[in-house]
Amino acid sequence: MDAHEAHISVIIVDDHRAFGEALAVALDKEDDLEVIVVAVDGESAADEAAARQPDVVLVDLQMPGIDGLETSRRIRAVSKETAVVVLTGSDDELALGRAIQAGAHGFLRKTAAVQDLAEAVRAAHRGEPLNAHDEVEFALRRLRRLRARDDDIDQRFDRLTRRELQILQLLADGKAPDEIAAELGVSRNTLRTHIQNILMKLGVHSKLDAIVAAIRHGRVTTEDVSHVEMPPELRAAPDSEEAS
């Protein structure tokens, strides 16, 4: 064991305590690694990082409340020398980009072998990359494109009239066109024209597209959206649908 790799302090953050504790037991068997805390939420993890200044933090991406990305940001804010490694149960290119932008050192599958996780901790502590440069660049490019699209859609929402936003809210509430027309006191043809204008201004192909975009961008309130079939990444492009 190299001297500069001795006593690497580690904090594990996972809302599944059994997983975190099992990983801690496995990593503690490595002579140069010492798990000093197993936290079950991002808030306590950030507090522990501030107090203990660990060398490396392994943080689960998907956690209730403060997720792994926000946890990474908070840890980096209070413990600037700590290398954060985000663990995930899936291959998600966008999550890799978001993790890097949140200040994480790298991104690793939770299903990786314990020895691979241990080597990742050592590499992160040495400042070595965990993910291929091309993989990171591709993920960051995809994020930039998505954000550019989001900025464009925000501008498109600003073009909607008050009545069009009202109709979009009623659609998001799961109301049928006949119900909406009756509630607004307009004809079915007038409502159809409003909906067609909404789709044209937003640059989408269907009412479902418009509803999903409105939910994603906070343009409608959504107490119950169980009637809305959410597409992957909250933004699908289903086959064109009649506006009526």
Short mmCIF file of C-alpha atoms in Angstrom, two decimals:
data_model
loop_
_atom_site.label_atom_id
_atom_site.label_comp_id
_atom_site.label_asym_id
_atom_site.label_seq_id
_atom_site.Cartn_x
_atom_site.Cartn_y
_atom_site.Cartn_z
CA MET A 1 0.00 0.00 0.00
CA ASP A 2 1.36 3.41 -0.97
CA ALA A 3 1.75 5.85 1.88
CA HIS A 4 -0.26 8.54 0.14
CA GLU A 5 -3.24 6.16 -0.04
CA ALA A 6 -3.31 5.39 3.70
CA HIS A 7 -6.39 6.14 5.78
CA ILE A 8 -8.77 7.45 3.15
CA SER A 9 -11.82 8.56 5.12
CA VAL A 10 -15.17 7.80 3.54
CA ILE A 11 -18.78 8.78 4.16
CA ILE A 12 -21.53 6.68 2.59
CA VAL A 13 -24.93 8.27 1.91
CA ASP A 14 -27.85 6.01 1.01
CA ASP A 15 -31.44 6.08 2.19
CA HIS A 16 -31.38 2.27 2.23
CA ARG A 17 -29.50 1.81 5.48
CA ALA A 18 -28.91 -1.91 4.91
CA PHE A 19 -27.10 -1.20 1.64
CA GLY A 20 -25.03 1.59 3.16
CA GLU A 21 -23.99 -0.50 6.14
CA ALA A 22 -23.18 -3.54 3.99
CA LEU A 23 -21.01 -1.38 1.74
CA ALA A 24 -19.32 0.10 4.80
CA VAL A 25 -18.44 -3.36 6.11
CA ALA A 26 -17.01 -4.33 2.73
CA LEU A 27 -14.93 -1.16 2.31
CA ASP A 28 -13.66 -1.31 5.88
CA LYS A 29 -11.95 -4.58 4.98
CA GLU A 30 -9.61 -2.58 2.75
CA ASP A 31 -6.49 -1.61 4.71
CA ASP A 32 -6.37 1.94 3.35
CA LEU A 33 -10.09 2.81 3.59
CA GLU A 34 -12.05 3.85 6.65
CA VAL A 35 -15.79 4.45 6.56
CA ILE A 36 -16.41 7.06 9.23
CA VAL A 37 -20.15 7.65 8.75
CA VAL A 38 -23.11 5.97 7.09
CA ALA A 39 -25.79 8.62 6.53
CA VAL A 40 -29.32 7.95 5.33
CA ASP A 41 -30.19 11.38 3.96
CA GLY A 42 -28.52 14.32 2.29
CA GLU A 43 -29.04 16.79 5.09
CA SER A 44 -27.25 14.76 7.74
CA ALA A 45 -24.57 13.82 5.21
CA ALA A 46 -23.78 17.49 4.55
CA ASP A 47 -23.63 18.16 8.29
CA GLU A 48 -21.25 15.22 8.80
CA ALA A 49 -19.10 16.32 5.88
CA ALA A 50 -18.84 19.82 7.31
CA ALA A 51 -17.80 18.44 10.70
CA ARG A 52 -15.47 15.65 9.55
CA GLN A 53 -14.09 16.84 6.19
CA PRO A 54 -13.89 13.34 4.67
CA ASP A 55 -11.64 12.48 1.76
CA VAL A 56 -14.41 10.84 -0.28
CA VAL A 57 -18.20 10.66 -0.11
CA LEU A 58 -20.22 7.97 -1.89
CA VAL A 59 -23.74 9.28 -2.38
CA ASP A 60 -26.80 7.55 -3.82
CA LEU A 61 -28.38 9.46 -6.70
CA GLN A 62 -32.01 8.61 -5.94
CA MET A 63 -33.00 9.61 -2.42
CA PRO A 64 -36.23 11.10 -1.07
CA GLY A 65 -36.08 14.73 -0.05
CA ILE A 66 -32.61 15.99 -0.90
CA ASP A 67 -31.42 13.86 -3.81
CA GLY A 68 -27.86 12.86 -4.59
CA LEU A 69 -27.20 15.86 -6.82
CA GLU A 70 -28.26 18.43 -4.24
CA THR A 71 -26.40 16.46 -1.58
CA SER A 72 -23.26 16.64 -3.73
CA ARG A 73 -23.61 20.42 -4.05
CA ARG A 74 -24.06 20.85 -0.30
CA ILE A 75 -21.11 18.63 0.54
CA ARG A 76 -18.84 20.43 -1.91
CA ALA A 77 -19.93 23.75 -0.44
CA VAL A 78 -18.94 22.78 3.12
CA SER A 79 -16.01 20.46 2.39
CA LYS A 80 -14.23 21.70 -0.71
CA GLU A 81 -11.44 19.10 -0.68
CA THR A 82 -13.88 16.18 -0.54
CA ALA A 83 -14.30 14.10 -3.69
CA VAL A 84 -17.93 13.12 -4.20
CA VAL A 85 -18.78 9.97 -6.14
CA VAL A 86 -22.42 9.55 -7.17
CA LEU A 87 -23.80 6.01 -7.17
CA THR A 88 -26.75 5.01 -9.31
CA GLY A 89 -28.74 1.93 -10.14
CA SER A 90 -29.00 2.74 -13.84
CA ASP A 91 -27.00 3.95 -16.82
CA ASP A 92 -28.20 7.51 -17.23
CA GLU A 93 -26.11 9.79 -19.42
CA LEU A 94 -28.00 12.88 -18.30
CA ALA A 95 -27.50 11.97 -14.65
CA LEU A 96 -23.75 11.71 -15.30
CA GLY A 97 -23.71 15.24 -16.71
CA ARG A 98 -25.83 16.58 -13.85
CA ALA A 99 -23.58 14.89 -11.31
CA ILE A 100 -20.47 16.49 -12.81
CA GLN A 101 -22.18 19.88 -12.89
CA ALA A 102 -23.19 19.41 -9.24
CA GLY A 103 -19.50 19.11 -8.33
CA ALA A 104 -19.25 15.33 -8.18
CA HIS A 105 -15.94 13.76 -9.13
CA GLY A 106 -17.58 10.91 -10.98
CA PHE A 107 -20.44 8.54 -11.45
CA LEU A 108 -20.53 4.79 -10.71
CA ARG A 109 -23.05 1.96 -10.85
CA LYS A 110 -24.23 0.67 -7.47
CA THR A 111 -23.97 -2.83 -8.89
CA ALA A 112 -20.20 -2.49 -9.36
CA ALA A 113 -18.07 -5.06 -7.58
CA VAL A 114 -16.83 -4.02 -4.14
CA GLN A 115 -13.24 -4.03 -5.39
CA ASP A 116 -14.23 -1.68 -8.22
CA LEU A 117 -15.91 0.64 -5.71
CA ALA A 118 -12.80 0.57 -3.55
CA GLU A 119 -10.61 1.41 -6.54
CA ALA A 120 -13.00 4.22 -7.45
CA VAL A 121 -12.64 5.68 -3.94
CA ARG A 122 -8.84 5.58 -4.27
CA ALA A 123 -8.93 7.10 -7.76
CA ALA A 124 -11.27 9.89 -6.64
CA HIS A 125 -8.99 10.61 -3.69
CA ARG A 126 -6.03 10.88 -6.08
CA GLY A 127 -8.01 13.20 -8.33
CA GLU A 128 -8.16 10.73 -11.20
CA PRO A 129 -11.25 10.64 -13.47
CA LEU A 130 -13.74 7.84 -12.95
CA ASN A 131 -15.53 8.26 -16.26
CA ALA A 132 -14.13 8.47 -19.77
CA HIS A 133 -13.62 12.01 -21.06
CA ASP A 134 -15.74 11.34 -24.17
CA GLU A 135 -18.56 9.95 -22.01
CA VAL A 136 -18.59 13.04 -19.81
CA GLU A 137 -18.43 15.44 -22.77
CA PHE A 138 -21.30 13.65 -24.50
CA ALA A 139 -23.45 13.87 -21.35
CA LEU A 140 -22.67 17.57 -20.89
CA ARG A 141 -23.49 18.31 -24.54
CA ARG A 142 -26.86 16.58 -24.16
CA LEU A 143 -27.58 18.63 -21.04
CA ARG A 144 -26.73 21.87 -22.84
CA ARG A 145 -29.07 20.97 -25.70
CA LEU A 146 -31.88 20.14 -23.28
CA ARG A 147 -31.42 23.41 -21.43
CA ALA A 148 -31.45 25.36 -24.68
CA ARG A 149 -34.70 23.62 -25.57
CA ASP A 150 -36.10 24.40 -22.12
CA ASP A 151 -35.23 28.09 -22.52
CA ASP A 152 -36.99 28.09 -25.89
CA ILE A 153 -40.10 26.41 -24.45
CA ASP A 154 -40.23 28.94 -21.59
CA GLN A 155 -40.31 31.71 -24.18
CA ARG A 156 -43.05 29.85 -26.05
CA PHE A 157 -45.18 29.62 -22.91
CA ASP A 158 -44.87 33.38 -22.51
CA ARG A 159 -46.70 33.75 -25.83
CA LEU A 160 -49.84 32.03 -24.54
CA THR A 161 -52.81 34.22 -23.69
CA ARG A 162 -54.53 34.08 -20.31
CA ARG A 163 -57.40 32.10 -21.86
CA GLU A 164 -55.00 29.62 -23.47
CA LEU A 165 -53.24 29.05 -20.12
CA GLN A 166 -56.66 28.55 -18.52
CA ILE A 167 -57.52 25.90 -21.11
CA LEU A 168 -54.16 24.22 -20.59
CA GLN A 169 -54.85 24.05 -16.85
CA LEU A 170 -58.26 22.48 -17.45
CA LEU A 171 -56.70 19.92 -19.79
CA ALA A 172 -54.11 19.13 -17.11
CA ASP A 173 -56.99 18.66 -14.66
CA GLY A 174 -58.20 15.83 -16.89
CA LYS A 175 -61.33 17.55 -18.15
CA ALA A 176 -62.80 16.55 -21.50
CA PRO A 177 -63.23 19.13 -24.29
CA ASP A 178 -67.03 19.20 -23.85
CA GLU A 179 -66.60 19.95 -20.13
CA ILE A 180 -64.08 22.70 -20.84
CA ALA A 181 -66.27 24.30 -23.51
CA ALA A 182 -69.26 24.31 -21.16
CA GLU A 183 -67.24 25.71 -18.25
CA LEU A 184 -65.82 28.53 -20.38
CA GLY A 185 -69.08 29.20 -22.20
CA VAL A 186 -67.60 28.75 -25.67
CA SER A 187 -68.44 26.51 -28.60
CA ARG A 188 -66.61 23.28 -29.35
CA ASN A 189 -65.16 24.85 -32.51
CA THR A 190 -63.85 27.86 -30.57
CA LEU A 191 -62.23 25.56 -28.03
CA ARG A 192 -60.66 23.52 -30.85
CA THR A 193 -59.17 26.71 -32.28
CA HIS A 194 -57.74 27.67 -28.88
CA ILE A 195 -56.16 24.23 -28.49
CA GLN A 196 -54.69 24.34 -31.97
CA ASN A 197 -53.20 27.75 -31.17
CA ILE A 198 -51.68 26.35 -27.95
CA LEU A 199 -50.05 23.46 -29.84
CA MET A 200 -48.76 25.79 -32.56
CA LYS A 201 -47.29 28.32 -30.11
CA LEU A 202 -45.62 25.59 -28.04
CA GLY A 203 -44.37 23.75 -31.11
CA VAL A 204 -45.80 20.41 -29.93
CA HIS A 205 -47.90 17.78 -31.67
CA SER A 206 -50.55 16.80 -29.16
CA LYS A 207 -52.45 17.83 -26.08
CA LEU A 208 -50.43 15.31 -24.10
CA ASP A 209 -47.20 17.00 -25.24
CA ALA A 210 -48.58 20.36 -24.17
CA ILE A 211 -49.73 19.10 -20.76
CA VAL A 212 -46.42 17.36 -20.02
CA ALA A 213 -44.44 20.44 -21.04
CA ALA A 214 -46.68 22.63 -18.87
CA ILE A 215 -46.21 20.35 -15.87
CA ARG A 216 -42.47 20.20 -16.37
CA HIS A 217 -42.16 23.97 -16.62
CA GLY A 218 -44.50 24.75 -13.74
CA ARG A 219 -47.14 26.46 -15.90
CA VAL A 220 -50.03 24.45 -14.45
CA THR A 221 -50.85 23.26 -10.95
CA THR A 222 -51.02 19.50 -10.62
CA GLU A 223 -52.68 18.13 -7.50
CA ASP A 224 -53.54 14.90 -9.32
CA VAL A 225 -51.94 13.97 -12.64
CA SER A 226 -52.67 10.24 -12.47
CA HIS A 227 -54.69 10.66 -15.67
CA VAL A 228 -51.58 11.89 -17.49
CA GLU A 229 -49.39 9.12 -18.88
CA MET A 230 -45.94 10.58 -18.27
CA PRO A 231 -43.50 9.80 -21.08
CA PRO A 232 -39.79 9.07 -20.49
CA GLU A 233 -37.85 12.13 -19.27
CA LEU A 234 -41.25 13.87 -18.82
CA ARG A 235 -41.21 14.87 -22.46
CA ALA A 236 -42.15 12.41 -25.15
CA ALA A 237 -43.11 12.95 -28.74
CA PRO A 238 -46.12 10.70 -29.27
CA ASP A 239 -47.89 10.36 -32.60
CA SER A 240 -49.84 13.41 -33.67
CA GLU A 241 -53.28 13.66 -32.10
CA GLU A 242 -56.35 15.62 -33.06
CA ALA A 243 -56.72 18.86 -31.12
CA SER A 244 -60.34 18.13 -30.40
#
